[in-house]
Structure formats: structure tokens, C-alpha cells
Amino acid sequence: LHLIWDRDSNSMPLPPDSVAKDTPLITHCGGGGRGQKAKDFLEANGYTNVLNGAGPKETELWAVYGEK
């Protein structure tokens, strides 16, 4: 899923109800800052298995986290 952090509202859309709260989720942003904000927001909304993938390119994220 690509859910975009909105800097103006300081929030983002939540995953659809079909995504369980304990589903592994990885946030991402070029430098890691928005990824951390997204992680904090998701955790504040009950998601329990969220990781900030920080700043690697999206294709690198799959190499690092894809099998975990």
C-alpha cells in the first residue's frame, strides 16, 4: 500500500479495515523523518507491528525487509 503522509494535516490515511492491526507495516521516506511520523501515527492508531524503513530507496527496502 502507498499511503502518503500529509504534511499539512500532520496525518495520513489509515490502511483499510482488511489490514489487521498486527500486520507487519514498513514506513518509508527519503530521509526517514516522514517515515517516523507515519510510524508514530500508525502506532497511535493501534497498529502494533510497524517499522520505520528509514531512507533507502524503495527497491532497497524489499532487499532489506522483504523476507522478514
CSV table of C-alpha atoms in Angstrom, one decimal, residues 5 27 33-47 50:
chain,number,residue,atom,x,y,z
A,5,TRP,CA,1.9,11.3,4.9
A,27,THR,CA,7.1,3.1,6.6
A,33,GLY,CA,11.7,11.8,9.1
A,34,ARG,CA,8.2,11.4,7.5
A,35,GLY,CA,8.6,7.6,7.8
A,36,GLN,CA,9.0,8.1,11.6
A,37,LYS,CA,6.0,10.4,11.7
A,38,ALA,CA,3.9,7.8,9.8
A,39,LYS,CA,5.1,5.0,12.2
A,40,ASP,CA,4.2,7.1,15.2
A,41,PHE,CA,0.8,7.9,13.7
A,42,LEU,CA,0.0,4.2,12.8
A,43,GLU,CA,1.1,3.1,16.3
A,44,ALA,CA,-1.1,5.8,17.9
A,45,ASN,CA,-4.0,4.3,15.9
A,46,GLY,CA,-3.5,0.8,17.2
A,47,TYR,CA,-1.1,-0.8,14.7
A,50,VAL,CA,5.3,-1.0,12.4
